[in-house]
Each structure stands twice: as structure tokens, then as C-alpha cells.
Coordinates of C-alpha atoms in Angstrom, one line a residue:
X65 CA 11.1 -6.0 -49.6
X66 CA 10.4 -6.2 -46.0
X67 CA 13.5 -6.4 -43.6
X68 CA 13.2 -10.0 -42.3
X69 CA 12.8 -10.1 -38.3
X70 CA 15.2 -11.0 -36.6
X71 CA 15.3 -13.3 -32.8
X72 CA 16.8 -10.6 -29.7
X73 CA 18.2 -13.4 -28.4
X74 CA 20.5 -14.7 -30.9
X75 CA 20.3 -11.7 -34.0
X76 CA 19.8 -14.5 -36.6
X77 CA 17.0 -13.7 -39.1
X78 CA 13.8 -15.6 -38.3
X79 CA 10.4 -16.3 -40.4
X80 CA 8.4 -17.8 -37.8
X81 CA 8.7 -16.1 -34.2
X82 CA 7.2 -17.6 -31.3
X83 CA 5.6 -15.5 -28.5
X84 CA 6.0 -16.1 -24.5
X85 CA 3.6 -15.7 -21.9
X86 CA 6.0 -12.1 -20.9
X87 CA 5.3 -11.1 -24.3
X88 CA 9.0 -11.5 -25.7
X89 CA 9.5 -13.2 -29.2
X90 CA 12.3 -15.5 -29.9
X91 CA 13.0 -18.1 -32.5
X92 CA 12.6 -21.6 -32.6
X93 CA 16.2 -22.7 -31.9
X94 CA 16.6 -20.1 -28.5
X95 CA 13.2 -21.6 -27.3
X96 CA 14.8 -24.9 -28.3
X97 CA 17.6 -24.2 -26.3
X98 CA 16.1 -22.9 -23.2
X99 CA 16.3 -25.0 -19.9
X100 CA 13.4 -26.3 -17.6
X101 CA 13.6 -23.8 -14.4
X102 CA 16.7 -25.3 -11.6
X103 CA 18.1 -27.3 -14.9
X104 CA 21.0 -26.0 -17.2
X105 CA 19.8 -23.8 -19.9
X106 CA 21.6 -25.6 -22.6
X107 CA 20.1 -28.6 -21.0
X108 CA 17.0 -28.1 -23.9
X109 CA 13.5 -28.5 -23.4
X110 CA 12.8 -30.8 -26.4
X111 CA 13.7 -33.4 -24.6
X112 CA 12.0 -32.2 -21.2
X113 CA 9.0 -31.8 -23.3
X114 CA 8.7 -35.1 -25.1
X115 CA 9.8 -36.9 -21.5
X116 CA 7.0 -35.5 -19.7
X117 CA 4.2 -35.8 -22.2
X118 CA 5.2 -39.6 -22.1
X119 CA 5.1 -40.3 -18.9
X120 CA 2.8 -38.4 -17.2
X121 CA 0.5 -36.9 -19.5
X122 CA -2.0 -34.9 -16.9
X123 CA 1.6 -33.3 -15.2
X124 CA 2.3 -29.5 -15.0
X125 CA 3.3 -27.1 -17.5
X126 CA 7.5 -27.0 -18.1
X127 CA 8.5 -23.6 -16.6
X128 CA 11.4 -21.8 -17.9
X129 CA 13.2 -18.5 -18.0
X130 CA 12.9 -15.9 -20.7
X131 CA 16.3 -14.9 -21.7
X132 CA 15.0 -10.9 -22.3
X133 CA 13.3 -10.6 -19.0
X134 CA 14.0 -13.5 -16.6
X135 CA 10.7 -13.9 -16.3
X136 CA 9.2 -17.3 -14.9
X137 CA 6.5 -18.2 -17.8
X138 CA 5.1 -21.5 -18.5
X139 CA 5.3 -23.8 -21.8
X140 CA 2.1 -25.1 -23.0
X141 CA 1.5 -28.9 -22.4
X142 CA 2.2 -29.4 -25.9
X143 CA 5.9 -27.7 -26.0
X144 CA 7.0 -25.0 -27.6
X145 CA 5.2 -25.6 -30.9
X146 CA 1.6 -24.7 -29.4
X147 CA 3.0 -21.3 -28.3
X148 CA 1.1 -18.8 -30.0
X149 CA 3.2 -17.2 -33.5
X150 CA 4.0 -13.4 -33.1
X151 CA 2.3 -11.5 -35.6
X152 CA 3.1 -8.5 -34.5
X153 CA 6.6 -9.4 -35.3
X154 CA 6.0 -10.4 -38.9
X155 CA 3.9 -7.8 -39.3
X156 CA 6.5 -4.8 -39.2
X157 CA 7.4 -2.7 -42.0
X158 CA 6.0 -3.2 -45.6
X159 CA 5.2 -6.3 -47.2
X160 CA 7.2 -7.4 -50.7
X161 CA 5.1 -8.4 -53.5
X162 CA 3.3 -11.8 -53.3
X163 CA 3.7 -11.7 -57.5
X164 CA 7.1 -10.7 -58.4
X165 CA 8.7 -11.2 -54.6
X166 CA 11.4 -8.3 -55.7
X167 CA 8.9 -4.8 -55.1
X168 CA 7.5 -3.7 -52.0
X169 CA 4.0 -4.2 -51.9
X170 CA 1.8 -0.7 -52.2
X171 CA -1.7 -2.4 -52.6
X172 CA -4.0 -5.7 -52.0
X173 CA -6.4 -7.6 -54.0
X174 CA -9.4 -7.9 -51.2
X175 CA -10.7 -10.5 -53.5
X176 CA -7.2 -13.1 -53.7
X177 CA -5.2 -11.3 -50.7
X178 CA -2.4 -11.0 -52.1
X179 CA 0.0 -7.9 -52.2
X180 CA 0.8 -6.4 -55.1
X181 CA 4.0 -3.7 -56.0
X182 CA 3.3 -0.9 -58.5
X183 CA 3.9 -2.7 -61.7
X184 CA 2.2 -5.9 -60.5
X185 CA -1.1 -3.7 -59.7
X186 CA -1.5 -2.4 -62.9
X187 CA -1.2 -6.0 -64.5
X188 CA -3.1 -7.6 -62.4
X189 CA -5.7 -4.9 -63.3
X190 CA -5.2 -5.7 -66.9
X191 CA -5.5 -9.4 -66.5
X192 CA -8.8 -10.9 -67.9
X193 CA -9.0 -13.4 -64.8
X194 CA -8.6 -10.4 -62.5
X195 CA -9.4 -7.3 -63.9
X196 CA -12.8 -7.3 -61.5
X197 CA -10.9 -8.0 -58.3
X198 CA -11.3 -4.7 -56.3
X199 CA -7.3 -3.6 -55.4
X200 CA -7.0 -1.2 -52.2
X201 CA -3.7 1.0 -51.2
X202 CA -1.9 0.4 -48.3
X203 CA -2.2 3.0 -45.9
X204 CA -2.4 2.2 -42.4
X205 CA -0.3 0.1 -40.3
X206 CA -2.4 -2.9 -40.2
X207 CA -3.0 -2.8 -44.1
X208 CA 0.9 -2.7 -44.8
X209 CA 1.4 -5.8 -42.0
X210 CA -0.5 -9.2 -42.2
X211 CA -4.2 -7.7 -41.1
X212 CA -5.0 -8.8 -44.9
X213 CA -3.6 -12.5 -45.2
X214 CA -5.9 -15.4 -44.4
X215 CA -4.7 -17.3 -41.4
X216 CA -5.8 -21.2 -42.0
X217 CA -6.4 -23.6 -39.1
X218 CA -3.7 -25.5 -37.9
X219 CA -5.9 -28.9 -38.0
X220 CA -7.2 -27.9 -41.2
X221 CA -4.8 -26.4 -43.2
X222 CA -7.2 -25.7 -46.6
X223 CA -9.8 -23.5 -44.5
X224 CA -9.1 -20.3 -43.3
X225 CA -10.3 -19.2 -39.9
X226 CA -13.1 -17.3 -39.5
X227 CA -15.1 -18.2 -36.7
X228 CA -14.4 -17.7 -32.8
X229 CA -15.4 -20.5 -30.5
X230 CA -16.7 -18.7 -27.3
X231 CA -16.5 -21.7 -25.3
X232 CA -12.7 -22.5 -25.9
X233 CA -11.9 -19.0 -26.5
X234 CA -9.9 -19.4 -29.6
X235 CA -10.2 -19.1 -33.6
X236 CA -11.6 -22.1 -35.6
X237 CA -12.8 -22.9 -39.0
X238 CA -15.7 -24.3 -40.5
X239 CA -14.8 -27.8 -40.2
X240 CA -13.8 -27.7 -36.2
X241 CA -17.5 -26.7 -35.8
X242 CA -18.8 -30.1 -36.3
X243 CA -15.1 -31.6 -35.1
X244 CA -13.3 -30.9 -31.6
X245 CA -15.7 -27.6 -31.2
X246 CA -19.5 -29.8 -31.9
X247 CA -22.0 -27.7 -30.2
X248 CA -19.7 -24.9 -28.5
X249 CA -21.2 -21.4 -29.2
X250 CA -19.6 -19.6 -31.8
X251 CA -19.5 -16.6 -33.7
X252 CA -18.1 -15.0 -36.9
X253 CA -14.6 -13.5 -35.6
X254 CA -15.4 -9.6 -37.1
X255 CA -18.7 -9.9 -34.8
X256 CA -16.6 -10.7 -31.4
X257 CA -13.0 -8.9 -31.5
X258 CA -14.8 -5.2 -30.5
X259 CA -15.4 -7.3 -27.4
X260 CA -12.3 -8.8 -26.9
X261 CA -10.6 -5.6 -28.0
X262 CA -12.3 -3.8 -25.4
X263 CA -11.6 -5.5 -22.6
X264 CA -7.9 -4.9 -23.4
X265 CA -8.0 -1.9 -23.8
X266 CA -9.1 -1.9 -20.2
X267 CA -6.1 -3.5 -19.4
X268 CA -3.8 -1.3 -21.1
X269 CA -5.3 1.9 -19.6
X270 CA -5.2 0.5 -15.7
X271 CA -1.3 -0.5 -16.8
X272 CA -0.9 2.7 -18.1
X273 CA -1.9 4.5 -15.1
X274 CA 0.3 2.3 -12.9
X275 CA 3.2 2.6 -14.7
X276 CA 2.9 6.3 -13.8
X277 CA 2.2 5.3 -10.2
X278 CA 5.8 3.0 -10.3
X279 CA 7.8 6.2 -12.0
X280 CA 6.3 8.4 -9.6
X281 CA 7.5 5.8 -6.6
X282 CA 11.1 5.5 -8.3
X283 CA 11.7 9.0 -8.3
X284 CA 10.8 9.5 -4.5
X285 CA 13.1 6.8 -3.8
X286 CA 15.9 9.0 -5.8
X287 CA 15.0 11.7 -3.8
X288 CA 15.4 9.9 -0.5
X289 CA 18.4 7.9 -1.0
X290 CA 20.1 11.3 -1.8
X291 CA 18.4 12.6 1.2
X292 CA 20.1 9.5 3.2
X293 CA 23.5 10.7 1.8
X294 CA 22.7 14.1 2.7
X295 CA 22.0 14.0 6.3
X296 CA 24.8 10.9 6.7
X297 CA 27.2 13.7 5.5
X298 CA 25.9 15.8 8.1
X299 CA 25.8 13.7 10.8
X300 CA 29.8 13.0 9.8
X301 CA 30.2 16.3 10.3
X302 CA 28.3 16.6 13.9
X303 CA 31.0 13.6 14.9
X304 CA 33.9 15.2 13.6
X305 CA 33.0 18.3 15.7
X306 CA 32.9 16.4 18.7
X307 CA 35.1 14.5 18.6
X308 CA 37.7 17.6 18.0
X309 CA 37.6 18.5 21.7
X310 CA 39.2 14.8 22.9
X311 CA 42.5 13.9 21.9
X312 CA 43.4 10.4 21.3
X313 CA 40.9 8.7 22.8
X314 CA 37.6 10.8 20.9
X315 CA 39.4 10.6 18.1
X316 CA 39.4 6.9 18.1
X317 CA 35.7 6.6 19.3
X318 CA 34.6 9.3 16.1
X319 CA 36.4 6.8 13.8
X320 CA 34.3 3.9 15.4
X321 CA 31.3 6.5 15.0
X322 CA 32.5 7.1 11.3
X323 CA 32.3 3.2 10.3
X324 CA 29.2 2.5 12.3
X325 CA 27.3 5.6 10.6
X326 CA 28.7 4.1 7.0
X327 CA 27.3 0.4 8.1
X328 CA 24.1 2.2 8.4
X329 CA 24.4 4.1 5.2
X330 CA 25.3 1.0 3.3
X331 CA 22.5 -0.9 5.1
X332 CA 19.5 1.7 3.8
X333 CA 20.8 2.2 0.8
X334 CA 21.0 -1.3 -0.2
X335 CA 17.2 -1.6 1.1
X336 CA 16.6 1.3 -1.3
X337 CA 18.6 -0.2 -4.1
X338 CA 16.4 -3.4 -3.9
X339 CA 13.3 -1.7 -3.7
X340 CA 13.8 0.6 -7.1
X341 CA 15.2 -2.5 -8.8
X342 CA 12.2 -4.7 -8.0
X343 CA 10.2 -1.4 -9.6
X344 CA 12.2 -1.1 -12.4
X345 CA 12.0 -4.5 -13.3
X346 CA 8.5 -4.2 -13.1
X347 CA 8.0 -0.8 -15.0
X348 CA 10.2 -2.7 -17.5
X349 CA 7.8 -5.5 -17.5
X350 CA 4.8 -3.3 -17.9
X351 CA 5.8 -0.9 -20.2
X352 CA 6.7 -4.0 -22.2
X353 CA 3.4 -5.3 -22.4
X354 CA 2.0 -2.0 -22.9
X355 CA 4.2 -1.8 -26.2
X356 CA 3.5 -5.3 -27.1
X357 CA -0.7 -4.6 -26.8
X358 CA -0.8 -1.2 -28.0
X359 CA 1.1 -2.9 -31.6
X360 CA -1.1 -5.6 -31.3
X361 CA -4.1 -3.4 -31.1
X362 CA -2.8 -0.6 -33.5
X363 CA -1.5 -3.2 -36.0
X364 CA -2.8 -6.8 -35.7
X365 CA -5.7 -8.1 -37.6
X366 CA -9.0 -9.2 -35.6
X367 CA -8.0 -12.7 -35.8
X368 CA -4.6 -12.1 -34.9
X369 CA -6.0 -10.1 -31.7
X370 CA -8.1 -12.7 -31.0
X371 CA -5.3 -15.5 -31.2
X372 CA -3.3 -13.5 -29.1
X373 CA -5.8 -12.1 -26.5
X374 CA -5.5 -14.5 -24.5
X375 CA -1.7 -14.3 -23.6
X376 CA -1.5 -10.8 -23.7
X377 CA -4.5 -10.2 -21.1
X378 CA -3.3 -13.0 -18.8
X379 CA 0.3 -11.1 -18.7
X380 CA -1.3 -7.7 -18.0
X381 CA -3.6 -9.5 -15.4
X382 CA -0.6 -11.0 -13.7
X383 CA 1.5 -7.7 -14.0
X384 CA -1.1 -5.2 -12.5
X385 CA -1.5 -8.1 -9.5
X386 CA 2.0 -7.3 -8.6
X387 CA 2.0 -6.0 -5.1
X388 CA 4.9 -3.2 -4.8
X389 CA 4.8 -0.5 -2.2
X390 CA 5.1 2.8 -3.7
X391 CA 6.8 4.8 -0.5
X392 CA 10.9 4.1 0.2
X393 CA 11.4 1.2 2.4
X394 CA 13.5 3.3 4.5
X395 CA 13.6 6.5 5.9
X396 CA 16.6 8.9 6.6
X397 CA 16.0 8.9 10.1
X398 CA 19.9 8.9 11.0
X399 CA 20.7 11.3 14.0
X400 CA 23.8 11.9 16.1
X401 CA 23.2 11.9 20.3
X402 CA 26.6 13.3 21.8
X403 CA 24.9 12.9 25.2
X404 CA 24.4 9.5 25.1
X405 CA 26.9 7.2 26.7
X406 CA 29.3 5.3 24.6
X407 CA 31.1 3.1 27.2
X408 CA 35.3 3.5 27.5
X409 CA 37.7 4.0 24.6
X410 CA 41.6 4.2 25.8
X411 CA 40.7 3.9 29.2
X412 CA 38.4 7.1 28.8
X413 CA 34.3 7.4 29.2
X414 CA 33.5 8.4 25.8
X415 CA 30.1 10.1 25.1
X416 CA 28.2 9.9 21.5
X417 CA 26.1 7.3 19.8
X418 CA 24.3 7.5 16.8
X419 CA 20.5 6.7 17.2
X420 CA 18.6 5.3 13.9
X421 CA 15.4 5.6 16.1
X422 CA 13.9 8.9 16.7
X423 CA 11.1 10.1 18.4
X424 CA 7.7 10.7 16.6
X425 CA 5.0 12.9 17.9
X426 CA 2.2 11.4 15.7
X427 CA 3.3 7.9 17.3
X428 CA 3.3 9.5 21.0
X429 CA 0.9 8.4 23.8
X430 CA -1.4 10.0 26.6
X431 CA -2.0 7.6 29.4
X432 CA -3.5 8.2 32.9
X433 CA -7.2 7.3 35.1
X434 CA -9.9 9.9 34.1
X435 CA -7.8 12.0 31.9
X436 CA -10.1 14.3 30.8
X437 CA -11.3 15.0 34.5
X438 CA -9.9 16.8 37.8
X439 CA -10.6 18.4 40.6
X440 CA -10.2 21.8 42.1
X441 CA -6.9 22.3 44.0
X442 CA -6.0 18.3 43.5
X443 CA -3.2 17.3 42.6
X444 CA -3.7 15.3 39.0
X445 CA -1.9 14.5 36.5
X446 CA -0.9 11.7 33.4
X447 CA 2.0 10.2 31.3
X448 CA 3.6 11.0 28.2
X449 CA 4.7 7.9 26.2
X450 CA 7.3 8.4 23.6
X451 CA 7.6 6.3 20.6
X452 CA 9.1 6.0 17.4
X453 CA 8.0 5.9 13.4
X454 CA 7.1 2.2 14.0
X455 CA 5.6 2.9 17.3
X456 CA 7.8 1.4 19.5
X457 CA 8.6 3.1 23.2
X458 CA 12.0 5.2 23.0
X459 CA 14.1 3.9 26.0
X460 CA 15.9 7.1 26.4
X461 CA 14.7 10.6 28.0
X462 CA 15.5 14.5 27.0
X463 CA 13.2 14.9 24.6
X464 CA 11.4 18.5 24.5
X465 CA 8.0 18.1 25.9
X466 CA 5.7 21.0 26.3
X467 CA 2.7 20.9 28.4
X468 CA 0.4 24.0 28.5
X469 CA -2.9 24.2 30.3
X470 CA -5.1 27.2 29.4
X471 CA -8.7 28.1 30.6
X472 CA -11.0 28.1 28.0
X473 CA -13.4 31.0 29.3
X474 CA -10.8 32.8 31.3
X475 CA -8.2 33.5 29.3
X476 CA -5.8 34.6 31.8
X477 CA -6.0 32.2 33.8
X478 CA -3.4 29.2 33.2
X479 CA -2.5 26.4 35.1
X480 CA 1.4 25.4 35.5
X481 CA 2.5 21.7 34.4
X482 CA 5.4 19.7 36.1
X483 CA 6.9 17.5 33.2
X484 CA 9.3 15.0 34.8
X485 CA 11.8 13.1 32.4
X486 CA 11.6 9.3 34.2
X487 CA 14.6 8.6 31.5
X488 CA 13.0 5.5 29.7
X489 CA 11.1 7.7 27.2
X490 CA 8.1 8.2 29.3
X491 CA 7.2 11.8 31.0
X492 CA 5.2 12.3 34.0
X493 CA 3.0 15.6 34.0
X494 CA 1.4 17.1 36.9
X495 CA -0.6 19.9 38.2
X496 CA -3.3 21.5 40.6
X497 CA -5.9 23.2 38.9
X498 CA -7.2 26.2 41.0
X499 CA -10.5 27.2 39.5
X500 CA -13.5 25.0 38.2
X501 CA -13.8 24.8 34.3
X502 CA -13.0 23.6 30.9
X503 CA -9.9 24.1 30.2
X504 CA -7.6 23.0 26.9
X505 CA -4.5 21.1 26.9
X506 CA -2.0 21.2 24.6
X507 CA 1.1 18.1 24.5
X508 CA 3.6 18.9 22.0
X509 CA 7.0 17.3 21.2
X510 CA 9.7 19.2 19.8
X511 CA 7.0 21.7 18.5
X512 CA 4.2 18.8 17.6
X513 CA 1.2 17.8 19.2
X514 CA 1.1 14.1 19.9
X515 CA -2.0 12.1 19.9
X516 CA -4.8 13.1 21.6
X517 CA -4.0 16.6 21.6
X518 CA -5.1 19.2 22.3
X519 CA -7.9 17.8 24.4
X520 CA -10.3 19.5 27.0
X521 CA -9.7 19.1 30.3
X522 CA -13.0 19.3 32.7
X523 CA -12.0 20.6 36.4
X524 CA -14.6 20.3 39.0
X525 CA -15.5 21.6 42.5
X526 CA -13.9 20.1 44.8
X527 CA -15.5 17.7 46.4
X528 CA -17.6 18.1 49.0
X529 CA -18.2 15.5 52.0
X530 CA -21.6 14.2 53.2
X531 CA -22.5 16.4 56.8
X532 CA -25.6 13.9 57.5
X533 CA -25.7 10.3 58.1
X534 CA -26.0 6.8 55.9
X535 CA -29.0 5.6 57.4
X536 CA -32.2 3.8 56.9
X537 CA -34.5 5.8 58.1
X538 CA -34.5 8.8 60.0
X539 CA -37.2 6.9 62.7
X540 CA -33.9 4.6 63.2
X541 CA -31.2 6.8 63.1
X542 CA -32.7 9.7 65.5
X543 CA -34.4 7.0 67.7
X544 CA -37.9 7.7 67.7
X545 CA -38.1 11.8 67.2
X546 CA -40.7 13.5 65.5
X547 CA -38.4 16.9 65.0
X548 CA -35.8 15.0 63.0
X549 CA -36.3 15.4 59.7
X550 CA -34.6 13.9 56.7
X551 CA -33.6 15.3 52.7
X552 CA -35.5 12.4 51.0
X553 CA -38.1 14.7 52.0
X554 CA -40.3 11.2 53.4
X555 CA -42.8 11.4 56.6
X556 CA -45.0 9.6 58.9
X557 CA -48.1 9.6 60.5
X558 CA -48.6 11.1 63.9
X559 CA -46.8 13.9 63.9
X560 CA -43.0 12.4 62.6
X561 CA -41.2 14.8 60.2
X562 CA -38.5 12.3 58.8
X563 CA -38.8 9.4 56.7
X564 CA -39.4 5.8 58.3
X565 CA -39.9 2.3 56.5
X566 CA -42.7 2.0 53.7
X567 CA -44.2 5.6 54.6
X568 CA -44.5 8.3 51.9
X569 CA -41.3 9.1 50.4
X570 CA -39.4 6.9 51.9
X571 CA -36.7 6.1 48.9
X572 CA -37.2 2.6 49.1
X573 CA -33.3 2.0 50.1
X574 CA -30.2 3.8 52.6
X575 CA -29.6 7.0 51.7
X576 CA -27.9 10.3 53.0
X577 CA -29.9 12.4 55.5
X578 CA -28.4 15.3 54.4
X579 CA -29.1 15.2 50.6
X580 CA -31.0 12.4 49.7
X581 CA -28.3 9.9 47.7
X582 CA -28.4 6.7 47.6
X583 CA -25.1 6.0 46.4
X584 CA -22.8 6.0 49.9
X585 CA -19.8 7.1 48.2
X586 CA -21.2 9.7 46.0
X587 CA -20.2 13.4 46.8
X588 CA -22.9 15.7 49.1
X589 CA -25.2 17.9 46.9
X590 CA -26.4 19.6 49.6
X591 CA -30.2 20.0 51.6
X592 CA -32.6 21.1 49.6
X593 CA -34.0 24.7 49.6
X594 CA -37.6 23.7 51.2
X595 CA -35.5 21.5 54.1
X596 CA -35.1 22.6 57.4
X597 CA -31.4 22.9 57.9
X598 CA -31.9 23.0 61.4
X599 CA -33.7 19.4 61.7
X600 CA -31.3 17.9 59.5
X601 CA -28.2 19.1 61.5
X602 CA -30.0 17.5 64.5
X603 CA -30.6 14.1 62.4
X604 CA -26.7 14.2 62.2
X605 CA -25.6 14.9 65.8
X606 CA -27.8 12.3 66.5

């Protein structure tokens, strides 16, 4: 005989389990017994149930607690007699005979169902009424469970089901087709459960794979929060140094340094403690569903699949929905400053904090006008702006900032920075390039480039003034002579070289006599080569 199954809730042995929307099984009086959600669990939900389905028929679904998982899951409007049986419960171990009731079953009549123990076989073989009913072994899991016993409709108890309304997505027999289910599309239930089968076996594998994800994320978080208790020891051990060279008064301020440093401890590793029980929880819940499907799919009939489908794939659903992060929630960024001041203990200045914000290089800034651009022998230069992990600006100085400036063609020839600490975690840099160029500049803190760098650096000649004159003309500005000539390159009739209004070449517009610009503060690009240098010198005395 098969081992009756018995309720984890309560131990007692139980014939007809009921399954929750987490996928946990308990018996009739525990679900009896449990208590709408913010009411007393001994409260009961019968009561509840009845209560609400009187009075307001259209309200929501009774939530409760599931004493396994402490899962919120919702009752159906009808209580906790329309929540769906578990028949991968009932379907564990062997069966006992249907005949005798005393042997365990090692066959089935596939044309009466029922199953048979090794004397009743041989009898029912022998039997004149029976003798051509075809009798199978029982082999596989689902033969030895309830995959072979009719399942009869719960409106119509004399007809078994074996159609699938697509419509309402549940089993039904022949006579809900012309009751509740008139004109819904249907199909026999052997034709549909591939379907339905497939799609949660979609489910399980995209569980399956995030389980490995959350196991994955829990032991990173093991590995940090002893990486938290490592360097917290160490840092204890930087303040108990320190604090050796003062006598009364360090040691008091390395025992305030002590508790503060264990505050901090305490305070990430609870944050870490939360985290992996959130995860655990819900690699608990998954690899509980997981279970749960893979039985139901290894070992459930197709109607029992199909009656339980729809449960098992809206748990799934709502478990691989979760949103969890899968880095620690803290990092074990805990460092000890014995330069920074700590204010007066015993009448004493005291020296030593311990900073939970350190810099980081891949958070760190580059800001300044025309960056990427300078000028030959001028002094330039741009600010370094130091931030933390979460990229906020560091208020302290003494970090180690390296600034290096290196010709890209000229490999000897280097230009030498001036990093200034301003104190509030900002760095000016400075310097003078000395020939034109690209060059590449590299910005690294303590040994790391920050962003931005390196970057290339484009130094140009310097700048050269105008030598002529903004005018209009060269007609206005010479007054009148026909020697002056202008870089525009424009003339006139009657014997003017320069440029006058609406004559040929004439840009249209002021411009520089010596080189031809329009622009008036635009750097000189000098006469041109057919130009008389001469003339134009003369424009500009003039």
C-alpha cells in the first residue's frame, strides 16, 4: 500500500491536499485555519470567506499567508474549496490495489483503470467479464501515480473529463460543452497539453537559469562580507598603531575610533545580511516551484498538468518578475586617514578619522575652456575633480595625482605639469608648452587614469597679431593713394593698386590689410606671396 501523504504543516495524514498559488500543499483544516492577511491566523477564513461572498460578491480575493513560505497568495473567490487538488501529492509512491486494497498495485487495466496487485492481475485475466481487458505494468513514474485514473468534472460527477475549453482555460466534460462552456472553443485534452506543457517548460528553463544567477549573487555577497571583516580587522590594526604613540589621550580617541569603525561594520553587514536573505528567500521560492513543475511534468497526467497549469505558470511568472540586484549592496570601502583632523580629546588635538568614502578614478573629472587646445609658451592649464564610487566630489585633498605631458612625435620632448592640491578634492594643473604639436596627456590617480584620459592635447603657434589695419577699403584708409595696396588682393581703375568699394576684389565687407580676414579678432596669417610687402607696410603706417 501506498504511504498516505501527509499535510507539512500539521504532520496529520491527509487524502485530499489542496494546492496554493506558492505551490505549497496543505490540508483542509491548516487552510481552514489560516487568517485573512493583518487578522489573527487562528482568526479562520471560513468565516471571512462566507462573509465576503455575502456581502459583496464582485469584492477582492481573501489574501493570506502560507505557513511554509510566508508568501502573500490569494484565495479564489469561492474559498478554499475551488483551490486546485495536488496531484502531485497523491501521486507519490505506488498505488495499492483498487481490488483487494491490501497489495501494492504492479499493473492497470487500460480498459476499467483500475490497479491491480500480482494475484489480482492474474484473476482478473482469468475472469470471463475481463479476460479481454488489455492489463499494462507499471513502470514509469506517472504509471505508478494517478496519470491512469479518470478525473470526473466537479459539476458533473458521472463524466470524466476529457476535453479542454481554450476559452476558459480549464478541463471540462462533455456535458459543460453545451452548459457553462456553449460555443467556447475546445479541444480533446491529449491534443492541447504538448502545448501547454511546452510553454512550461519554458518557464522552468528561464527559472532554472536564474536560480544559478541568485547562487552565483549569494556567493559574491559571502565573499564580500568576509572581505568587509577582513579589511575592518585591518583598519583596527592601522588605529591601534597610531594611536600607540599618544598616551592617554590617543588612546581614548583609538577607542572612539574602535566603536565608530564597529558601527560601520555592523551597519554593512546588516545591509549585506538583508540582501542574501531577500535572495535566499527567493532561491527558496524558485527552486520550490522548480521541484513542484518538474514533478508535475515528470509525473502528472495531461489533465492533471492541464488543471494545474495554470497556477504553476502564474507562480513562475511572478517569481522570475522579481527584481533582485545580483552585486552586494555594499562595498568594503572602509579606510583609515591618520592625517585628517579629529578635533580635541583630553584637552589634546587628536588626528585620525576613518573615511567610508574613497576616491575613485573611474568617477574622476577633467574640467577647463578649450581643453584639448593651447598655445605655444602660454600658460594653460585645467582642473582635476575628485569623486567617489557614487560620484560625489571628495571634500578633502592629498590624493596622488599624476599629470604627464609627452610629445607625440618628439619623444624627448616633455612638458612639466604644476598639480596644485586646492584641499576640497579638486586639483589645479598647469603648464607652458614650448613647442607646437600634438601631444598626449595622461591624468592618473593613485596609478589610474580618470576619465577622459589619456587625451591629445593640440598646441599651436603662438599667436600672431595683425601688422595692417581693419579698414574698409584701402581708397579710405590710405586717403586716396594709388601705391597703397591691400591683401584682399582688390583694385581700381585709373591706376589704384588697393581695393576700394564695389571694385574687383573688393571682399564685400572690413577686412585686414595685411592678410585679408574678415574676422577682426582672428589671428594674422600673413601677406600673401604675390603681395608687395612694401605697399602693404605703407597701407599700415598710413
Amino acid at each position: 500500500m501506498a504511504a498516505a501523504w501527509r499535510c507539512p504543516a500539521c504532520a496529520q495524514p491527509c487524502a485530499a491536499p489542496r494546492l496554493l498559488p506558492c505551490l505549497h500543499s496543505l490540508c483542509a483544516p491548516c487552510l481552514r485555519r489560516l487568517g485573512r492577511l493583518g487578522e489573527p491566523a487562528r482568526a479562520g477564513i471560513a468565516s471571512a470567506t462566507a462573509a465576503t461572498a455575502a456581502t459583496a460578491p464582485t469584492a477582492a480575493a481573501i489574501s493570506v499567508l502560507c505557513p511554509l513560505c510566508d508568501a502573500e497568495v490569494a484565495l479564489p473567490p469561492g474559498g478554499v474549496g475551488q483551490l486546485p487538488p495536488d496531484y502531485v501529492a497523491l501521486g507519490r509512491g505506488r498505488p495499492g490495489c483498487d481490488l483487494c486494497a491490501q497489495g501494492a498495485a504492479v499493473g492497470r487495466c487500460q480498459t476499467c483503470g483500475a490497479a491491480l496487485c500480482p494475484f489480482c492481475r492474474q484473476a482478473h485475466r482469468r475472469q470471463k467479464k475481463t479476460a479481454s481487458h488489455a492489463v499494462t505494468e507499471l513502470e514509469s513514474s506517472k504509471d505508478c501515480g494517478q496519470a491512469g485514473r479518470p478525473l470526473f468534472c466537479p459539476s458533473h460527477p458521472s463524466e470524466e473529463l476529457r476535453l479542454f475549453c481554450e476559452q476558459c482555460d480549464q478541463p471540462m466534460c462533455r456535458d459543460c460543452v453545451v452548459d457553462r462552456h456553449r460555443q467556447h472553443p475546445y479541444d480533446l485534452a491529449s491534443n492541447v497539453v504538448h502545448r501547454h506543457g511546452d510553454s512550461l517548460r519554458v518557464l522552468l528553463e528561464s527559472t532554472q537559469q536564474r536560480v544559478s544567477t541568485l547562487e552565483d549573487a549569494l556567493s559574491q555577497i559571502d565573499g564580500m562580507g568576509s572581505a568587509v571583516r577582513v579589511r575592518a580587522e585591518a583598519v583596527a590594526a592601522e588605529i591601534c598603531l597610531f594611536a600607540s604613540g599618544y598616551v592617554k589621550a590617543v588612546e581614548e580617541h583609538r577607542e572612539r575610533l574602535l566603536k565608530q569603525l564597529e558601527d560601520l561594520k555592523v551597519q554593512k553587514e546588516k545591509l549585506l545580511h538583508l540582501q542574501k536573505a531577500q535572495l535566499q528567500q527567493l532561491l527558496l521560492d524558485m527552486r520550490t516551484g522548480m521541484e513542484f513543475t518538474e514533478r508535475l511534468l515528470s509525473s502528472g497526467s495531461d489533465l492533471e498538468i492541464l488543471i494545474t497549469k495554470g497556477v504553476v505558470a502564474s507562480r513562475l511568472a511572478k517569481l522570475n518578475s522579481v527584481a533582485y540586484s545580483t552585486r552586494p549592496s555594499v562595498d568594503d570601502s572602509i579606510q583609515f586617514s591618520p592625517q585628517e583632523r579629529a578635533g580635541q580629546c583630553c584637552g589634546y588635538e587628536v588626528f585620525g578619522a576613518i573615511l567610508n568614502k574613497v576616491v575613485d578614478p573611474a568617477k574622476c573629472t577633467l574640467h577647463g575652456e578649450d581643453l584639448c587646445i593651447a598655445r605655444q609658451n602660454e600658460l594653460t592649464g585645467f582642473t582635476l575633480l575628485c569623486n567617489d564610487s557614487t560620484g560625489e566630489q571628495l571634500r578633502r585633498g592629498g590624493e596622488a595625482v599624476r599629470v604627464t605631458i609627452t610629445h607625440k612625435d618628439k619623444k624627448d620632448c616633455a612638458v612639466k605639469p604644476t598639480v596644485c592640491d586646492n584641499g576640497d578634492g579638486t586639483y589645479h594643473v598647469s603648464y607652458s608648452p614650448e613647442e607646437p604639436g600634438l601631444y598626449a596627456v595622461c591624468v592618473c590617480v593613485k596609478g589610474q587614469h580618470v576619465q577622459g584620459s589619456p587625451f591629445t592635447l593640440t598646441v599651436k603657434s603662438k599667436f600672431r597679431k595683425h601688422q595692417g589695419v581693419f579698414h574698409c577699403c584701402t581708397f579710405c584708409s590710405s586717403g586716396g593713394q594709388k601705391a597703397a595696396r591691400c591683401a584682399c588682393g582688390g583694385t581700381m581703375p585709373g591706376g589704384y593698386q588697393g581695393c576700394g568699394h564695389g571694385h574687383k576684389g573688393h571682399p564685400g565687407c572690413p577686412h585686414w590689410s595685411c592678410c585679408g580676414q574678415v574676422t577682426k579678432s582672428s589671428e594674422c596669417l600673413g601677406p600673401p606671396s604675390d603681395s608687395s610687402q612694401r605697399s602693404l607696410l605703407r597701407t599700415v603706417a598710413l
